[in-house]
Each structure stands twice: as C-alpha cells, then as structure tokens.
Amino acid sequence: MAVATQPRRAAVVAVVGGALLAASPVAASAAPAAARTPEVAAKSAVLLDGNGETLFGKSEDSDAFTASTAKIMTATVVLDQPDLDLDRQITVDQAYRDYVTDNGASTADLQTGDKLTVEQLLHAALLPSGADAAYALVDTFGEGATRAERVQDFVGDMNAEAKELGLDNSTFETFDGIGDDTSSARDLATLALHSMKNQTFANVVKTQTYEAEAPAANGNTRYYTWYNTNQLLGSYDGAIGVKTGTTTQAGPCLVFAAERDGKTVTGAVMNSAERYEDAAKLLDYGFGADDAATMKLRKLPSGAERD
C-alpha cells in the first residue's frame, strides 16, 4: 500500500438540500451545532459517533503508518479465538525478549520462564505496549511448525480480519506495527469501535495501572506493574481508551474513545506532535464541551514505557 508523503488538502463535507458537497474539514450533521470546528496538528484525523458516522475528518482516508496502534488488531484477533481461555498460562520464551532488544521495541519486561495468563499478556501488550507480550500471544495462537510460520499465520489473520471489517486502507506486515504496517485514521477508529464491543478489550484499554503476579521459572512469584502509555486516560473526563503508537516514520499516533452521558465517540489522530491536545479538541467537538484548553495530562512514573 502506498503511503502519502505529501500533505493532502483536507476534504470538508456540507449538507445542502440533502446533497453531499465537498468542503473542509468533514463535519457531519451529527456534530454539536454550537461546537466550533477544531484545528488539529495531526497529518490525518477522524472522529466517529457510536454508529461509525463521521463527525470530523482531516485526510481521514489517507494512508498512515500504524506504529503500535496495530496491537489493537493483534488483541482483537486473540480475543476472536474460539473457546478462548483467558486464564490459559503461556510461558515466556527468551525469543520474545530478544525480539525487543533486536528491534528496539517497547516492552513489558517479561522475564524468561515466567508463566502469564492470556488476560495478563493482553494487559502487557496494550498498556506498556509490550512487543514481548504481543509476540507471546502471536506465537501461541498462530498456526505452524515454526515460530516464523506461526507469526506469518497470525499476521494473515490480522489482514483477514481487516478485510472482513471493511478496513480497505489497512495492511499489516507485523504483529506490533514495527514494520511498514499501514492503515488510515478512519480504519483505526473503525477498528477500535469494533474492538471496544468486546468487554475484555474495553476493560483492558481503560486501565491506567495493572498489577500482575506470575509463577517464575525458579518457583517463586514474579510481580509486574504496567502503566498505560495513553495519557488521555485520567486527563480527559470520560476517556476510556484506546492505544498509543510512535515510530520515527509514523510519528506520534493515538486511537482514542470517550463516553459522557451515555454518548460514546471514537477517533484517531495520526502523526501529531500534539496528539493528546488534538484528541481533546476532537472530543470537545463531539461532546459540545470546552475542556481541552484546561486539560492537564496524567504523568507517567519514571521508568514507565513511552509509546
């Protein structure tokens, strides 16, 4: 999939006499009438209502590198496994740690020989964005005689899921977004809207801090604490997820969702040095609120992963 390298003029939509006319930026009639159309720094962005209708768009269908937002799909494919046992224990292989080291990937600092449950590994993959945890899940649920075959099979399932969901701009090459994985703001927000319908996924991505105990290889108990890299949580009232992602080629990205008074909106900002401010502006637009200007970001503890 080709990736746009030149900025594109944002498209805007206005409804006149029932006809849909080109304009910029996209603002569907479902958006609050009194809200001022936000200006965002992101190269591309979108905000969807609970039915997937577009409230705001800026180059929302343009190709964008996913970075770790790809792990939304990784978790979704895991949670779609038939007869999934969230308490199933998976042993951490040294290969998962080596992958992190070799690729400079974000990590949950899983220790070789520890046994963690599927549910714990989902937290480890989605909160600190642990590529080691994602690898453990992929190696477990992919099919094949070798680790490489299992990874390839699982990534194939990710692309099959994208096709089934109609995510036409999404192509996954890796399970963690470290490669040339591409999608679009609309596709990622649409994926998040789907994934949040799974209660386990929704519970994981809204968690700010997660503590886990795991049997260690030496027979003792290992204690893990993971912090959610999504600083919108605890900073914007009603924020309930979803996932950060950052690489050199993708820039800072954020897929987000929030709920107020029974109304849920979901969005994505891609390649934005102001991703949290952008997300807050879009959420204000969706809720008819004015909180972005005074939002104070939740700070991550020293040593916590940044993504």
mmCIF file of C-alpha atoms in Angstrom:
data_model
loop_
_atom_site.group_PDB
_atom_site.id
_atom_site.type_symbol
_atom_site.label_atom_id
_atom_site.label_comp_id
_atom_site.label_asym_id
_atom_site.label_seq_id
_atom_site.Cartn_x
_atom_site.Cartn_y
_atom_site.Cartn_z
ATOM 1 C CA MET A 1 0.000 0.000 0.000
ATOM 2 C CA ALA A 2 1.466 3.363 -0.986
ATOM 3 C CA VAL A 3 1.906 5.917 1.757
ATOM 4 C CA ALA A 4 1.240 9.571 1.063
ATOM 5 C CA THR A 5 4.412 11.616 1.517
ATOM 6 C CA GLN A 6 2.982 14.985 0.537
ATOM 7 C CA PRO A 7 0.327 16.803 2.554
ATOM 8 C CA ARG A 8 -3.127 16.497 1.100
ATOM 9 C CA ARG A 9 -5.779 19.137 1.149
ATOM 10 C CA ALA A 10 -8.380 18.223 3.751
ATOM 11 C CA ALA A 11 -11.825 17.433 2.443
ATOM 12 C CA VAL A 12 -14.889 19.012 4.036
ATOM 13 C CA VAL A 13 -18.474 17.908 3.866
ATOM 14 C CA ALA A 14 -21.501 20.136 3.948
ATOM 15 C CA VAL A 15 -25.088 19.021 3.544
ATOM 16 C CA VAL A 16 -27.209 21.282 1.369
ATOM 17 C CA GLY A 17 -30.723 20.296 0.426
ATOM 18 C CA GLY A 18 -29.914 16.647 1.009
ATOM 19 C CA ALA A 19 -26.849 16.717 -1.261
ATOM 20 C CA LEU A 20 -23.342 15.992 -0.019
ATOM 21 C CA LEU A 21 -20.919 18.675 -1.182
ATOM 22 C CA ALA A 22 -17.119 18.757 -0.971
ATOM 23 C CA ALA A 23 -15.658 21.147 1.600
ATOM 24 C CA SER A 24 -13.121 21.060 4.514
ATOM 25 C CA PRO A 25 -12.855 19.688 7.175
ATOM 26 C CA VAL A 26 -15.525 16.983 7.403
ATOM 27 C CA ALA A 27 -18.258 17.842 9.865
ATOM 28 C CA ALA A 28 -21.333 15.656 9.746
ATOM 29 C CA SER A 29 -24.705 16.976 10.859
ATOM 30 C CA ALA A 30 -24.493 14.727 13.913
ATOM 31 C CA ALA A 31 -21.822 17.007 15.413
ATOM 32 C CA PRO A 32 -22.960 19.546 18.037
ATOM 33 C CA ALA A 33 -24.301 22.599 16.272
ATOM 34 C CA ALA A 34 -22.719 25.030 18.737
ATOM 35 C CA ALA A 35 -19.262 23.432 18.626
ATOM 36 C CA ARG A 36 -16.504 25.208 16.736
ATOM 37 C CA THR A 37 -14.755 23.058 14.135
ATOM 38 C CA PRO A 38 -11.395 22.172 15.692
ATOM 39 C CA GLU A 39 -7.989 22.719 14.136
ATOM 40 C CA VAL A 40 -5.637 19.804 14.737
ATOM 41 C CA ALA A 41 -1.913 19.378 14.175
ATOM 42 C CA ALA A 42 -2.262 15.755 13.068
ATOM 43 C CA LYS A 43 -1.498 14.863 9.453
ATOM 44 C CA SER A 44 -4.757 12.910 9.490
ATOM 45 C CA ALA A 45 -7.580 12.578 11.995
ATOM 46 C CA VAL A 46 -11.145 11.400 12.400
ATOM 47 C CA LEU A 47 -13.936 11.364 14.963
ATOM 48 C CA LEU A 48 -16.791 8.867 14.749
ATOM 49 C CA ASP A 49 -20.057 8.643 16.648
ATOM 50 C CA GLY A 50 -21.327 5.407 18.157
ATOM 51 C CA ASN A 51 -22.729 4.286 14.803
ATOM 52 C CA GLY A 52 -19.479 4.897 12.959
ATOM 53 C CA GLU A 53 -20.723 8.076 11.298
ATOM 54 C CA THR A 54 -18.112 10.767 10.699
ATOM 55 C CA LEU A 55 -18.297 13.804 12.969
ATOM 56 C CA PHE A 56 -14.945 15.228 11.862
ATOM 57 C CA GLY A 57 -12.324 14.268 9.319
ATOM 58 C CA LYS A 58 -8.981 15.504 8.093
ATOM 59 C CA SER A 59 -7.373 13.347 5.405
ATOM 60 C CA GLU A 60 -9.085 10.554 7.295
ATOM 61 C CA ASP A 61 -8.735 8.011 4.483
ATOM 62 C CA SER A 62 -5.088 8.786 3.709
ATOM 63 C CA ASP A 63 -2.510 6.071 4.228
ATOM 64 C CA ALA A 64 -0.619 6.318 7.511
ATOM 65 C CA PHE A 65 1.879 4.132 9.310
ATOM 66 C CA THR A 66 0.234 2.455 12.284
ATOM 67 C CA ALA A 67 3.106 2.102 14.764
ATOM 68 C CA SER A 68 1.858 0.262 17.871
ATOM 69 C CA THR A 69 -1.796 1.038 17.190
ATOM 70 C CA ALA A 70 -1.512 -2.202 15.181
ATOM 71 C CA LYS A 71 -1.688 -4.016 18.520
ATOM 72 C CA ILE A 72 -5.397 -3.178 18.616
ATOM 73 C CA MET A 73 -5.778 -5.676 15.796
ATOM 74 C CA THR A 74 -3.398 -8.129 17.465
ATOM 75 C CA ALA A 75 -5.541 -8.144 20.602
ATOM 76 C CA THR A 76 -8.743 -8.346 18.561
ATOM 77 C CA VAL A 77 -7.575 -11.450 16.711
ATOM 78 C CA VAL A 78 -6.607 -13.087 20.019
ATOM 79 C CA LEU A 79 -9.979 -12.279 21.548
ATOM 80 C CA ASP A 80 -11.732 -13.701 18.490
ATOM 81 C CA GLN A 81 -10.212 -17.136 19.106
ATOM 82 C CA PRO A 82 -12.907 -19.814 19.557
ATOM 83 C CA ASP A 83 -13.321 -21.040 23.128
ATOM 84 C CA LEU A 84 -10.660 -18.616 24.340
ATOM 85 C CA ASP A 85 -9.479 -19.281 27.892
ATOM 86 C CA LEU A 86 -8.270 -16.002 29.380
ATOM 87 C CA ASP A 87 -6.709 -17.933 32.266
ATOM 88 C CA ARG A 88 -4.569 -20.100 29.993
ATOM 89 C CA GLN A 89 -0.929 -19.800 31.033
ATOM 90 C CA ILE A 90 1.763 -19.030 28.456
ATOM 91 C CA THR A 91 5.468 -19.422 29.220
ATOM 92 C CA VAL A 92 7.727 -16.515 28.301
ATOM 93 C CA ASP A 93 10.385 -17.581 25.804
ATOM 94 C CA GLN A 94 13.776 -15.873 25.564
ATOM 95 C CA ALA A 95 12.963 -15.200 21.901
ATOM 96 C CA TYR A 96 10.330 -12.668 22.971
ATOM 97 C CA ARG A 97 12.899 -10.683 24.939
ATOM 98 C CA ASP A 98 15.417 -10.968 22.119
ATOM 99 C CA TYR A 99 12.867 -9.546 19.695
ATOM 100 C CA VAL A 100 12.522 -6.429 21.841
ATOM 101 C CA THR A 101 16.286 -6.000 22.036
ATOM 102 C CA ASP A 102 16.891 -6.607 18.342
ATOM 103 C CA ASN A 103 14.178 -4.178 17.213
ATOM 104 C CA GLY A 104 14.315 -1.515 19.922
ATOM 105 C CA ALA A 105 10.660 -2.221 20.608
ATOM 106 C CA SER A 106 8.616 -1.209 23.640
ATOM 107 C CA THR A 107 8.500 -3.859 26.329
ATOM 108 C CA ALA A 108 6.551 -5.216 29.280
ATOM 109 C CA ASP A 109 9.903 -6.566 30.553
ATOM 110 C CA LEU A 110 8.631 -10.148 30.666
ATOM 111 C CA GLN A 111 11.133 -12.495 32.258
ATOM 112 C CA THR A 112 12.124 -15.738 30.569
ATOM 113 C CA GLY A 113 10.387 -18.767 32.046
ATOM 114 C CA ASP A 114 7.600 -16.813 33.760
ATOM 115 C CA LYS A 115 4.072 -18.065 33.134
ATOM 116 C CA LEU A 116 1.465 -15.401 32.427
ATOM 117 C CA THR A 117 -2.184 -15.786 31.527
ATOM 118 C CA VAL A 118 -3.697 -14.638 28.254
ATOM 119 C CA GLU A 119 -5.500 -11.856 30.114
ATOM 120 C CA GLN A 120 -2.276 -10.702 31.753
ATOM 121 C CA LEU A 121 -0.497 -10.714 28.400
ATOM 122 C CA LEU A 122 -3.269 -8.615 26.848
ATOM 123 C CA HIS A 123 -2.657 -6.016 29.544
ATOM 124 C CA ALA A 124 1.082 -6.279 28.957
ATOM 125 C CA ALA A 125 0.667 -5.773 25.213
ATOM 126 C CA LEU A 126 -1.830 -2.898 25.365
ATOM 127 C CA LEU A 127 -0.784 -0.864 28.432
ATOM 128 C CA PRO A 128 3.030 -0.561 28.255
ATOM 129 C CA SER A 129 2.729 -1.609 24.585
ATOM 130 C CA GLY A 130 4.911 -4.635 25.199
ATOM 131 C CA ALA A 131 6.084 -6.205 21.953
ATOM 132 C CA ASP A 132 7.334 -9.149 24.022
ATOM 133 C CA ALA A 133 3.806 -9.781 25.296
ATOM 134 C CA ALA A 134 2.314 -9.389 21.816
ATOM 135 C CA TYR A 135 4.881 -11.873 20.491
ATOM 136 C CA ALA A 136 3.946 -14.383 23.190
ATOM 137 C CA LEU A 137 0.287 -14.178 22.173
ATOM 138 C CA VAL A 138 1.038 -14.418 18.464
ATOM 139 C CA ASP A 139 3.374 -17.375 18.956
ATOM 140 C CA THR A 140 0.635 -19.121 20.933
ATOM 141 C CA PHE A 141 -2.354 -18.507 18.680
ATOM 142 C CA GLY A 142 -0.688 -18.572 15.268
ATOM 143 C CA GLU A 143 -0.533 -21.917 13.484
ATOM 144 C CA GLY A 144 2.592 -23.532 12.090
ATOM 145 C CA ALA A 145 5.507 -25.819 12.831
ATOM 146 C CA THR A 146 7.985 -22.982 13.420
ATOM 147 C CA ARG A 147 7.801 -19.673 15.219
ATOM 148 C CA ALA A 148 8.184 -17.810 11.919
ATOM 149 C CA GLU A 149 5.292 -19.758 10.423
ATOM 150 C CA ARG A 150 3.106 -19.035 13.432
ATOM 151 C CA VAL A 151 3.836 -15.329 13.197
ATOM 152 C CA GLN A 152 3.106 -15.303 9.466
ATOM 153 C CA ASP A 153 -0.163 -17.160 10.023
ATOM 154 C CA PHE A 154 -1.265 -14.764 12.753
ATOM 155 C CA VAL A 155 -0.458 -11.677 10.676
ATOM 156 C CA GLY A 156 -2.505 -13.271 7.915
ATOM 157 C CA ASP A 157 -5.403 -13.489 10.345
ATOM 158 C CA MET A 158 -4.953 -9.793 11.131
ATOM 159 C CA ASN A 159 -5.300 -8.915 7.454
ATOM 160 C CA ALA A 160 -8.270 -11.265 7.052
ATOM 161 C CA GLU A 161 -9.987 -9.529 9.975
ATOM 162 C CA ALA A 162 -9.259 -6.136 8.413
ATOM 163 C CA LYS A 163 -10.865 -7.281 5.149
ATOM 164 C CA GLU A 164 -13.894 -8.638 6.992
ATOM 165 C CA LEU A 165 -14.365 -5.319 8.786
ATOM 166 C CA GLY A 166 -14.060 -3.375 5.535
ATOM 167 C CA LEU A 167 -10.802 -1.697 6.503
ATOM 168 C CA ASP A 168 -9.723 -1.181 2.916
ATOM 169 C CA ASN A 169 -6.737 1.041 3.742
ATOM 170 C CA SER A 170 -5.197 -1.370 6.244
ATOM 171 C CA THR A 171 -2.322 -3.739 5.549
ATOM 172 C CA PHE A 172 -0.472 -5.398 8.424
ATOM 173 C CA GLU A 173 3.043 -6.700 7.930
ATOM 174 C CA THR A 174 3.883 -7.279 11.600
ATOM 175 C CA PHE A 175 2.024 -8.053 14.810
ATOM 176 C CA ASP A 176 3.219 -4.896 16.582
ATOM 177 C CA GLY A 177 3.400 -2.187 13.936
ATOM 178 C CA ILE A 178 7.181 -2.042 13.892
ATOM 179 C CA GLY A 179 7.325 -2.573 10.131
ATOM 180 C CA ASP A 180 5.651 -0.827 7.205
ATOM 181 C CA ASP A 181 2.174 -1.552 8.549
ATOM 182 C CA THR A 182 -0.277 0.965 7.112
ATOM 183 C CA SER A 183 -3.833 1.984 7.810
ATOM 184 C CA SER A 184 -5.790 5.216 7.990
ATOM 185 C CA ALA A 185 -7.327 7.296 10.739
ATOM 186 C CA ARG A 186 -10.794 6.126 9.734
ATOM 187 C CA ASP A 187 -9.808 2.460 9.590
ATOM 188 C CA LEU A 188 -8.173 2.537 13.017
ATOM 189 C CA ALA A 189 -11.093 4.353 14.610
ATOM 190 C CA THR A 190 -13.490 1.897 12.967
ATOM 191 C CA LEU A 191 -11.395 -0.993 14.262
ATOM 192 C CA ALA A 192 -11.425 0.485 17.770
ATOM 193 C CA LEU A 193 -15.190 0.926 17.600
ATOM 194 C CA HIS A 194 -15.463 -2.779 16.804
ATOM 195 C CA SER A 195 -12.889 -3.903 19.372
ATOM 196 C CA MET A 196 -14.472 -1.919 22.204
ATOM 197 C CA LYS A 197 -17.589 -4.070 21.862
ATOM 198 C CA ASN A 198 -15.557 -6.872 23.421
ATOM 199 C CA GLN A 199 -15.821 -6.307 27.167
ATOM 200 C CA THR A 200 -12.416 -7.792 27.915
ATOM 201 C CA PHE A 201 -10.747 -5.473 25.408
ATOM 202 C CA ALA A 202 -12.684 -2.468 26.749
ATOM 203 C CA ASN A 203 -11.724 -3.306 30.324
ATOM 204 C CA VAL A 204 -8.054 -3.633 29.425
ATOM 205 C CA VAL A 205 -7.626 -0.407 27.456
ATOM 206 C CA LYS A 206 -9.328 1.783 30.076
ATOM 207 C CA THR A 207 -6.987 0.530 32.821
ATOM 208 C CA GLN A 208 -4.368 3.069 33.903
ATOM 209 C CA THR A 209 -2.274 0.768 36.114
ATOM 210 C CA TYR A 210 -2.281 -3.023 36.219
ATOM 211 C CA GLU A 211 -0.545 -5.284 38.712
ATOM 212 C CA ALA A 212 0.066 -8.951 37.932
ATOM 213 C CA GLU A 213 1.534 -11.953 39.724
ATOM 214 C CA ALA A 214 3.102 -14.757 37.723
ATOM 215 C CA PRO A 215 4.835 -18.048 38.599
ATOM 216 C CA ALA A 216 8.544 -17.596 37.904
ATOM 217 C CA ALA A 217 10.880 -20.216 36.483
ATOM 218 C CA ASN A 218 12.619 -20.623 39.855
ATOM 219 C CA GLY A 219 9.360 -21.469 41.612
ATOM 220 C CA ASN A 220 8.927 -18.050 43.185
ATOM 221 C CA THR A 221 6.292 -15.450 42.325
ATOM 222 C CA ARG A 222 7.084 -12.550 39.995
ATOM 223 C CA TYR A 223 5.296 -9.239 40.455
ATOM 224 C CA TYR A 224 4.665 -6.948 37.488
ATOM 225 C CA THR A 225 3.258 -3.426 37.348
ATOM 226 C CA TRP A 226 2.344 -1.912 33.989
ATOM 227 C CA TYR A 227 1.270 1.666 33.277
ATOM 228 C CA ASN A 228 -0.926 2.648 30.350
ATOM 229 C CA THR A 229 1.015 4.782 27.889
ATOM 230 C CA ASN A 230 -2.249 6.505 26.890
ATOM 231 C CA GLN A 231 -2.064 9.697 28.948
ATOM 232 C CA LEU A 232 -5.524 10.776 27.834
ATOM 233 C CA LEU A 233 -6.833 8.367 30.474
ATOM 234 C CA GLY A 234 -7.219 10.220 33.754
ATOM 235 C CA SER A 235 -6.707 13.528 31.948
ATOM 236 C CA TYR A 236 -9.845 13.985 29.863
ATOM 237 C CA ASP A 237 -13.136 13.351 31.637
ATOM 238 C CA GLY A 238 -14.792 10.262 30.183
ATOM 239 C CA ALA A 239 -11.757 8.868 28.324
ATOM 240 C CA ILE A 240 -11.973 5.063 28.104
ATOM 241 C CA GLY A 241 -9.089 4.072 25.759
ATOM 242 C CA VAL A 242 -7.634 3.074 23.381
ATOM 243 C CA LYS A 243 -3.971 2.852 22.211
ATOM 244 C CA THR A 244 -0.865 4.912 21.542
ATOM 245 C CA GLY A 245 1.748 4.312 18.874
ATOM 246 C CA THR A 246 5.004 6.002 17.948
ATOM 247 C CA THR A 247 7.765 5.245 15.463
ATOM 248 C CA THR A 248 10.062 7.525 13.505
ATOM 249 C CA GLN A 249 8.126 7.046 10.277
ATOM 250 C CA ALA A 250 4.655 7.089 11.881
ATOM 251 C CA GLY A 251 5.203 9.940 14.307
ATOM 252 C CA PRO A 252 3.095 10.072 17.484
ATOM 253 C CA CYS A 253 -0.331 8.456 16.966
ATOM 254 C CA LEU A 254 -3.340 7.919 19.202
ATOM 255 C CA VAL A 255 -6.547 5.957 18.816
ATOM 256 C CA PHE A 256 -8.982 7.144 21.487
ATOM 257 C CA ALA A 257 -12.507 6.851 22.814
ATOM 258 C CA ALA A 258 -14.556 8.613 25.464
ATOM 259 C CA GLU A 259 -18.033 8.379 26.937
ATOM 260 C CA ARG A 260 -20.226 11.036 28.520
ATOM 261 C CA ASP A 261 -23.901 10.862 29.440
ATOM 262 C CA GLY A 262 -24.349 7.626 27.534
ATOM 263 C CA LYS A 263 -22.757 9.001 24.361
ATOM 264 C CA THR A 264 -19.550 7.422 23.051
ATOM 265 C CA VAL A 265 -17.251 8.857 20.408
ATOM 266 C CA THR A 266 -14.159 7.221 18.948
ATOM 267 C CA GLY A 267 -11.330 8.749 16.977
ATOM 268 C CA ALA A 268 -7.758 8.648 15.781
ATOM 269 C CA VAL A 269 -5.007 11.192 15.231
ATOM 270 C CA MET A 270 -2.049 10.116 13.128
ATOM 271 C CA ASN A 271 1.398 11.705 13.036
ATOM 272 C CA SER A 272 0.756 14.503 15.502
ATOM 273 C CA ALA A 273 3.231 16.155 17.848
ATOM 274 C CA GLU A 274 0.140 17.273 19.773
ATOM 275 C CA ARG A 275 -1.791 14.023 19.779
ATOM 276 C CA TYR A 276 -3.387 14.419 23.219
ATOM 277 C CA GLU A 277 -4.333 18.039 22.624
ATOM 278 C CA ASP A 278 -5.722 17.078 19.217
ATOM 279 C CA ALA A 279 -7.739 14.233 20.737
ATOM 280 C CA ALA A 280 -9.118 16.504 23.445
ATOM 281 C CA LYS A 281 -10.171 19.087 20.848
ATOM 282 C CA LEU A 282 -11.966 16.431 18.840
ATOM 283 C CA LEU A 283 -13.670 15.050 21.944
ATOM 284 C CA ASP A 284 -14.776 18.559 22.899
ATOM 285 C CA TYR A 285 -16.234 18.859 19.414
ATOM 286 C CA GLY A 286 -18.051 15.564 19.753
ATOM 287 C CA PHE A 287 -19.470 16.352 23.192
ATOM 288 C CA GLY A 288 -20.031 20.076 22.719
ATOM 289 C CA ALA A 289 -17.599 20.649 25.588
ATOM 290 C CA ASP A 290 -14.719 23.033 26.298
ATOM 291 C CA ASP A 291 -12.220 21.002 28.313
ATOM 292 C CA ALA A 292 -9.207 20.766 26.007
ATOM 293 C CA ALA A 293 -7.770 24.156 26.903
ATOM 294 C CA THR A 294 -7.531 23.325 30.614
ATOM 295 C CA MET A 295 -6.663 19.612 30.369
ATOM 296 C CA LYS A 296 -3.646 18.537 32.416
ATOM 297 C CA LEU A 297 -2.016 15.334 31.240
ATOM 298 C CA ARG A 298 -1.598 12.455 33.636
ATOM 299 C CA LYS A 299 2.113 11.944 34.261
ATOM 300 C CA LEU A 300 3.729 8.564 33.822
ATOM 301 C CA PRO A 301 6.068 7.309 36.543
ATOM 302 C CA SER A 302 9.785 7.483 35.960
ATOM 303 C CA GLY A 303 10.892 4.397 34.086
ATOM 304 C CA ALA A 304 7.453 3.669 32.614
ATOM 305 C CA GLU A 305 7.275 2.893 28.912
ATOM 306 C CA ARG A 306 6.501 5.727 26.499
ATOM 307 C CA ASP A 307 4.929 4.933 23.166
#
